[in-house]
Short mmCIF file of C-alpha atoms and ligand atoms in Angstrom, two decimals:
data_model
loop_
_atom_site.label_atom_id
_atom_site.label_comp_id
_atom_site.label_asym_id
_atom_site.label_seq_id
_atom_site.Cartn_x
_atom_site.Cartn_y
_atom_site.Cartn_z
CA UNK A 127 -7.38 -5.79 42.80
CA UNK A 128 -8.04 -9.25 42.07
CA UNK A 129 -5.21 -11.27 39.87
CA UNK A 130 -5.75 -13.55 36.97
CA UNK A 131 -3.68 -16.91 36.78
CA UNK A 132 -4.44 -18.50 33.63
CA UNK A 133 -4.93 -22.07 32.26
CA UNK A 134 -2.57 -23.21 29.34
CA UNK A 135 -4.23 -26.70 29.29
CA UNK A 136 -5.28 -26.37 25.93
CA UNK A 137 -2.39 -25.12 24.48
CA UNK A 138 -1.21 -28.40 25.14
CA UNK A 139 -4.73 -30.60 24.00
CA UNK A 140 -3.93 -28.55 20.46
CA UNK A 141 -0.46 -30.07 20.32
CA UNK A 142 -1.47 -33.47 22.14
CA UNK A 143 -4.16 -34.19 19.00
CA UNK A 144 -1.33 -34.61 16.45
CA UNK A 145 1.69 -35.49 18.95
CA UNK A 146 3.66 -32.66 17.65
CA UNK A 147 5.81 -30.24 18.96
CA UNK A 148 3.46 -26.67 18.56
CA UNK A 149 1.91 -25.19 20.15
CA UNK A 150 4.39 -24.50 22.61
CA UNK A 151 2.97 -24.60 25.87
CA UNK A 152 5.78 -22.50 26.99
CA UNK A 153 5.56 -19.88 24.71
CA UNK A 154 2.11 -19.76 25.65
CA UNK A 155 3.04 -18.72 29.14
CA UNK A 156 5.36 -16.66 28.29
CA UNK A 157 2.65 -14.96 26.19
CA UNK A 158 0.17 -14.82 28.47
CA UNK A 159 2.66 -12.95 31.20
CA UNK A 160 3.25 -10.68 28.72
CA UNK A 161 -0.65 -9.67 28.42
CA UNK A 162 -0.79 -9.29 31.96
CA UNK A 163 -1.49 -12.94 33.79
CA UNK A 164 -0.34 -12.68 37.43
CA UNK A 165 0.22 -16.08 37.35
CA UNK A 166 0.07 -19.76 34.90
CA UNK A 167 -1.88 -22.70 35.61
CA UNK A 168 -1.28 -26.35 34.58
CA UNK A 169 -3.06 -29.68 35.47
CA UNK A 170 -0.59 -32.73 34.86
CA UNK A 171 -3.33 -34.90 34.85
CA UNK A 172 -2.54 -38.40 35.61
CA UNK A 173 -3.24 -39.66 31.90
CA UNK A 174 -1.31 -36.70 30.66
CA UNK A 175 -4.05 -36.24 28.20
CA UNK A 176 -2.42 -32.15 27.49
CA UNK A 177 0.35 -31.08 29.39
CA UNK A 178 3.31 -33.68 29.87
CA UNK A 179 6.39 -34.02 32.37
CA UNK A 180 8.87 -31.80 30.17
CA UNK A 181 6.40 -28.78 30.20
CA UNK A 182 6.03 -28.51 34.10
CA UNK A 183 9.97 -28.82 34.20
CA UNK A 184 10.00 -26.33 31.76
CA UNK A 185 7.67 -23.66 32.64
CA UNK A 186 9.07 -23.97 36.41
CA UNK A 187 12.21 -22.73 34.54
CA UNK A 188 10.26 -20.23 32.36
CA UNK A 189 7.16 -18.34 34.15
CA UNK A 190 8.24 -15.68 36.43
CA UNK A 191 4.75 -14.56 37.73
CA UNK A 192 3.51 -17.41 40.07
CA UNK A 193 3.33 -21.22 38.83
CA UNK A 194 0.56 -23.01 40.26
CA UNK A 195 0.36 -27.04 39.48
CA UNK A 196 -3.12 -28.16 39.58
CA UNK A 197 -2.82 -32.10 40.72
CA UNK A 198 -4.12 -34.84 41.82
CA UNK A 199 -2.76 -36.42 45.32
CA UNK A 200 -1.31 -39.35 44.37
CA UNK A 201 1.84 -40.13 44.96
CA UNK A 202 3.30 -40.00 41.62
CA UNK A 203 2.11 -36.32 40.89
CA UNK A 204 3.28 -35.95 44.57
CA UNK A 205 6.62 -36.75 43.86
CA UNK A 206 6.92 -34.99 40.42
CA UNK A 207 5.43 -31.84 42.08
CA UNK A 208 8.42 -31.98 44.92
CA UNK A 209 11.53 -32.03 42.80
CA UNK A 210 9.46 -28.96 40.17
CA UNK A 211 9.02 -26.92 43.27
CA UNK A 212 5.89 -25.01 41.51
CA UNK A 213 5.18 -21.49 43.52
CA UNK A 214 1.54 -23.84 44.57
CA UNK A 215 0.08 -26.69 43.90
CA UNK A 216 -3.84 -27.17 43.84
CA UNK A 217 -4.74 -30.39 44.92
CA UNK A 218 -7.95 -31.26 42.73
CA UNK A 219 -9.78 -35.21 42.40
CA UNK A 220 -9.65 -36.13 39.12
CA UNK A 221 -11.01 -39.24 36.92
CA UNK A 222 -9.65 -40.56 33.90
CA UNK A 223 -13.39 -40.81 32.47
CA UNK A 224 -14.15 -36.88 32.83
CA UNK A 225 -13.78 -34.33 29.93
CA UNK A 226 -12.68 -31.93 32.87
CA UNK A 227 -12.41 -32.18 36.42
CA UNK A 228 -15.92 -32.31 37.30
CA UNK A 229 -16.15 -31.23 41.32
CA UNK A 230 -14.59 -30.05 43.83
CA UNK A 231 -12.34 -32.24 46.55
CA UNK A 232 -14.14 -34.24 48.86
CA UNK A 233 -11.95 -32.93 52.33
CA UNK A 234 -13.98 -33.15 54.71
CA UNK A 235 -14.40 -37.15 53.66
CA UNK A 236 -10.92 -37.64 53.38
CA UNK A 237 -9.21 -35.24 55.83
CA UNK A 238 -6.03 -36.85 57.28
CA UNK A 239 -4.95 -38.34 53.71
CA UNK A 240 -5.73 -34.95 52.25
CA UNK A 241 -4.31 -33.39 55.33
CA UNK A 242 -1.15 -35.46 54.76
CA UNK A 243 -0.73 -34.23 51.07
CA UNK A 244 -1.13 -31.28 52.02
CA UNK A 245 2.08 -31.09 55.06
CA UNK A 246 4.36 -33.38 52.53
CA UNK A 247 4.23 -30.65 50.11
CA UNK A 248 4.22 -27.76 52.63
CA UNK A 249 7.48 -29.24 53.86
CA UNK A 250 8.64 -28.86 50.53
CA UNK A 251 8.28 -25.42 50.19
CA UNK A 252 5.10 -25.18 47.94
CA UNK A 253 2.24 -23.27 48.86
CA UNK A 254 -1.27 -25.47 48.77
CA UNK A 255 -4.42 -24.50 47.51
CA UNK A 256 -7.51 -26.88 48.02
CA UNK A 257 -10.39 -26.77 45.50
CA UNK A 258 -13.72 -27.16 46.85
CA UNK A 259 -17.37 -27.01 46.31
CA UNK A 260 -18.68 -23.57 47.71
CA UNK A 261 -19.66 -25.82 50.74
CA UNK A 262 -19.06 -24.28 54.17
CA UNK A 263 -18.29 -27.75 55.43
CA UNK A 264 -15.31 -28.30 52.70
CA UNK A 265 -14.10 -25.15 53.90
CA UNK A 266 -14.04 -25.71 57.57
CA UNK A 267 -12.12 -29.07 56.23
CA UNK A 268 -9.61 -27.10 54.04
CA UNK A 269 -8.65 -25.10 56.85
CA UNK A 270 -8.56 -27.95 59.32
CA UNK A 271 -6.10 -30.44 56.23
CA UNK A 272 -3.82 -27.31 56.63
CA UNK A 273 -4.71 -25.51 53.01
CA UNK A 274 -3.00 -21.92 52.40
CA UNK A 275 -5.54 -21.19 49.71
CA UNK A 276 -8.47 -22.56 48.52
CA UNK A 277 -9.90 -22.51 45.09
CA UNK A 278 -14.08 -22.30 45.05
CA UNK A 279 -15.39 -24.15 42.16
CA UNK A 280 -17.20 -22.32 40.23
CA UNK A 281 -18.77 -25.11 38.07
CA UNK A 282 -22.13 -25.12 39.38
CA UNK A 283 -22.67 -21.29 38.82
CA UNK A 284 -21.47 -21.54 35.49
CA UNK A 285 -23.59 -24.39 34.29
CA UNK A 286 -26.73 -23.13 36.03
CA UNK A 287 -30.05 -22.97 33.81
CA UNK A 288 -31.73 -20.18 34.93
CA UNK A 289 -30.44 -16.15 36.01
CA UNK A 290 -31.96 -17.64 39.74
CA UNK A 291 -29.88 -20.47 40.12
CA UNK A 292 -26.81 -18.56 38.55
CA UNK A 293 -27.79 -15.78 41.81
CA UNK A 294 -27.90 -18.46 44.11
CA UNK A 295 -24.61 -20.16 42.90
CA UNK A 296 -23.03 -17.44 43.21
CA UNK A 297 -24.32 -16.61 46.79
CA UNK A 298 -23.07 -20.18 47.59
CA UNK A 299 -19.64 -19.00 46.45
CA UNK A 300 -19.50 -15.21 48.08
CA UNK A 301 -20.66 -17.08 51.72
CA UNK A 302 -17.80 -19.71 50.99
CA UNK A 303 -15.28 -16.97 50.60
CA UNK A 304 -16.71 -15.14 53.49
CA UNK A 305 -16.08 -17.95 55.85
CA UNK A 306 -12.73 -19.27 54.74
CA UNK A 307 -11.49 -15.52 54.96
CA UNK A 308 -12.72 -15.20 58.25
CA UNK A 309 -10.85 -18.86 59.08
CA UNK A 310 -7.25 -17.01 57.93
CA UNK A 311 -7.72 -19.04 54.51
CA UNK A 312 -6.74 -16.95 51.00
CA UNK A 313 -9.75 -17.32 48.44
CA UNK A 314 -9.64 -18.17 44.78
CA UNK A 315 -11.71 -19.02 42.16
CA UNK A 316 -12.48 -20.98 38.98
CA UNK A 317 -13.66 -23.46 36.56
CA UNK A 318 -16.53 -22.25 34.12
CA UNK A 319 -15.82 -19.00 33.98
CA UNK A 320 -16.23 -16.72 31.13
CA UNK A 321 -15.95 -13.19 29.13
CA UNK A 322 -19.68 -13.60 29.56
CA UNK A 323 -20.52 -14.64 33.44
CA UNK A 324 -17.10 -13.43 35.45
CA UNK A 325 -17.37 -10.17 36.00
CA UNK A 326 -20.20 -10.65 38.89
CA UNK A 327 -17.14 -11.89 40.74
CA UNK A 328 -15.24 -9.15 40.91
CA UNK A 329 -18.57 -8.08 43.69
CA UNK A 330 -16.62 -10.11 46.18
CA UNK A 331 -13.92 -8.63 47.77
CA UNK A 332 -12.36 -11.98 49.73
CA UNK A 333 -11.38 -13.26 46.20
CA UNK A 334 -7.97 -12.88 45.39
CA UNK A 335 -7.55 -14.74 42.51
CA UNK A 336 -9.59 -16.01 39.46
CA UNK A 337 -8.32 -19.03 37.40
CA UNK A 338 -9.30 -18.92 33.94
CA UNK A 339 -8.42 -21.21 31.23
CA UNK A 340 -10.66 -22.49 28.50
CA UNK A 341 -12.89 -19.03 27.46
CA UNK A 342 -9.12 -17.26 27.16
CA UNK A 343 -7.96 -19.82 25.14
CA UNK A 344 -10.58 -20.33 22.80
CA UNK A 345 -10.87 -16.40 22.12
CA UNK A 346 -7.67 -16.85 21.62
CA UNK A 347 -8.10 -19.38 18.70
CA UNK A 348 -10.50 -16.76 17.22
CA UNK A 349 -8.91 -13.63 17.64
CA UNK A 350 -5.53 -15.33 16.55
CA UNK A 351 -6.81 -17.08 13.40
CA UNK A 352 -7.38 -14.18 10.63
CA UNK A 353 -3.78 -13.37 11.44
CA UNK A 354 -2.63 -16.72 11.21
CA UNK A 355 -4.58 -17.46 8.17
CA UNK A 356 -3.38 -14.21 6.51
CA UNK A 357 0.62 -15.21 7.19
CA UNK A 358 -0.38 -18.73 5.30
CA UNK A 359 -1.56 -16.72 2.18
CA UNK A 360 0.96 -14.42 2.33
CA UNK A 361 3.16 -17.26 2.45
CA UNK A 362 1.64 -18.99 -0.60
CA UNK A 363 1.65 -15.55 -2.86
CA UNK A 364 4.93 -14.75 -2.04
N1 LIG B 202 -9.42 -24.29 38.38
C1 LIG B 202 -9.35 -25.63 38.44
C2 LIG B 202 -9.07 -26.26 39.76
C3 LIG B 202 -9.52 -26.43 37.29
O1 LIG B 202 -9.46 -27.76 37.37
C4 LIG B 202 -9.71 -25.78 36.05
C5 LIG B 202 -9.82 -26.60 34.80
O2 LIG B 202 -8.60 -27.23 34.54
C6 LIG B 202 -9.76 -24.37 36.03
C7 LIG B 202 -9.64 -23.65 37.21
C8 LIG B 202 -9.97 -23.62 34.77
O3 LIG B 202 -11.26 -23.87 34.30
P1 LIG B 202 -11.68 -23.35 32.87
O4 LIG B 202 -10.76 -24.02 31.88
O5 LIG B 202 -13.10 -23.79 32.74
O6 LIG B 202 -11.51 -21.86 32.88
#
């Protein structure tokens, strides 16, 4: 049975546009465990556009599924990620321009610093996922940077234009899973997906995991708001 981790980000971009303390990013976590997530995702992203310092701290403290820092490798994120201790942390590339990270890590062009992210945070006791491009040669890379896990990007599939390309991406992404199972490597996926275009997924048994963040949190917007919108008039009548 494959688990779900999901992606608070925007929990945090919500509080982040007024600089405020709600919503909680925490009790989002906490919220989403109770639903059923096997696990929580955040990206500290270098320009801590959503989540910020106190909320990795905190949910370290807080989630007791599985928490999984996504991260870039630099050596500030490096060294915040070693005294948190997250359960993993997914090394991703990341640039301040992007609306969201945009592709997958480039390992194969950049094994031994990768490589060397990877051991500094093995040593300290944090499982490492690597996300990649549904690219066998990434994946051969992955498992030669010493990766536990990697994470396929699903991007591509989930921005194709046509129900061909969307068959193809996904082939891309069951043959990438294929081979880093067969290399010892544990498979995840991610980015893109949706209510809509996920459940194809579940066809391939190597995956593990699926990371999902933006489609739960914008039903979640919707499905939340009559409620929220009721408590406000109620509020007002009273
Ligand atoms: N996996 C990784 C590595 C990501 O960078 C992201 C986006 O932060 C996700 C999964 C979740 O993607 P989405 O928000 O599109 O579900």
């Amino acid at each position: 049975m494959p688990r779900l981790s999901v992606n608070i980000d925007h929990v945090a971009t919500v509080r982040e546009a007024r600089k405020t303390f709600e919503p909680e990013p925490v009790a989002a976590a906490v919220m989403a465990q109770l639903g059923g997530a096997d696990g929580i995702i955040v990206h500290l992203r270098e320009d801590r556009r959503h989540i910020q310092d106190r909320d990795v701290y905190l949910l370290k403290e807080v989630v007791s599924t599985k928490l999984n820092l996504e991260m870039a490798a630099t050596d500030e994120i490096v060294r915040i990620a070693l005294n948190v201790k997250p359960d993993m942390a997914t090394l991703v590339p990341e640039r301040r321009e992007e609306l969201t990270t945009e592709g997958g890590l480039d390992v194969a062009g950049n094994l031994s610093r990768i490589a060397e992210t990877v051991s500094t945070l093995k040593r300290g006791g944090i499982r490492v996922s690597l996300f990649v491009d549904p690219s066998l040669d990434q994946v051969a890379a992955a498992k030669r940077a010493g990766a536990d896990i990697i994470e396929i990007h699903t991007g591509a599939y989930a921005e194709a234009d046509s129900e061909a390309e969307a068959e193809q991406r996904f082939r891309d992404a069951a043959v990438a899973a294929r081979k880093a199972y067969t290399l010892g490597l544990r498979v995840a996926v991610g980015h893109g997906l949706t209510y809509h275009n996920v459940k194809r997924f579940t066809r391939i048994p190597e995956i593990e995991e699926f990371s999902i963040g933006h489609s739960i949190i914008s039903r979640a917007v919707l499905v939340g708001l009559e409620r929220a919108v009721r408590d406000m008039a109620a509020l007002l009548k009273d």
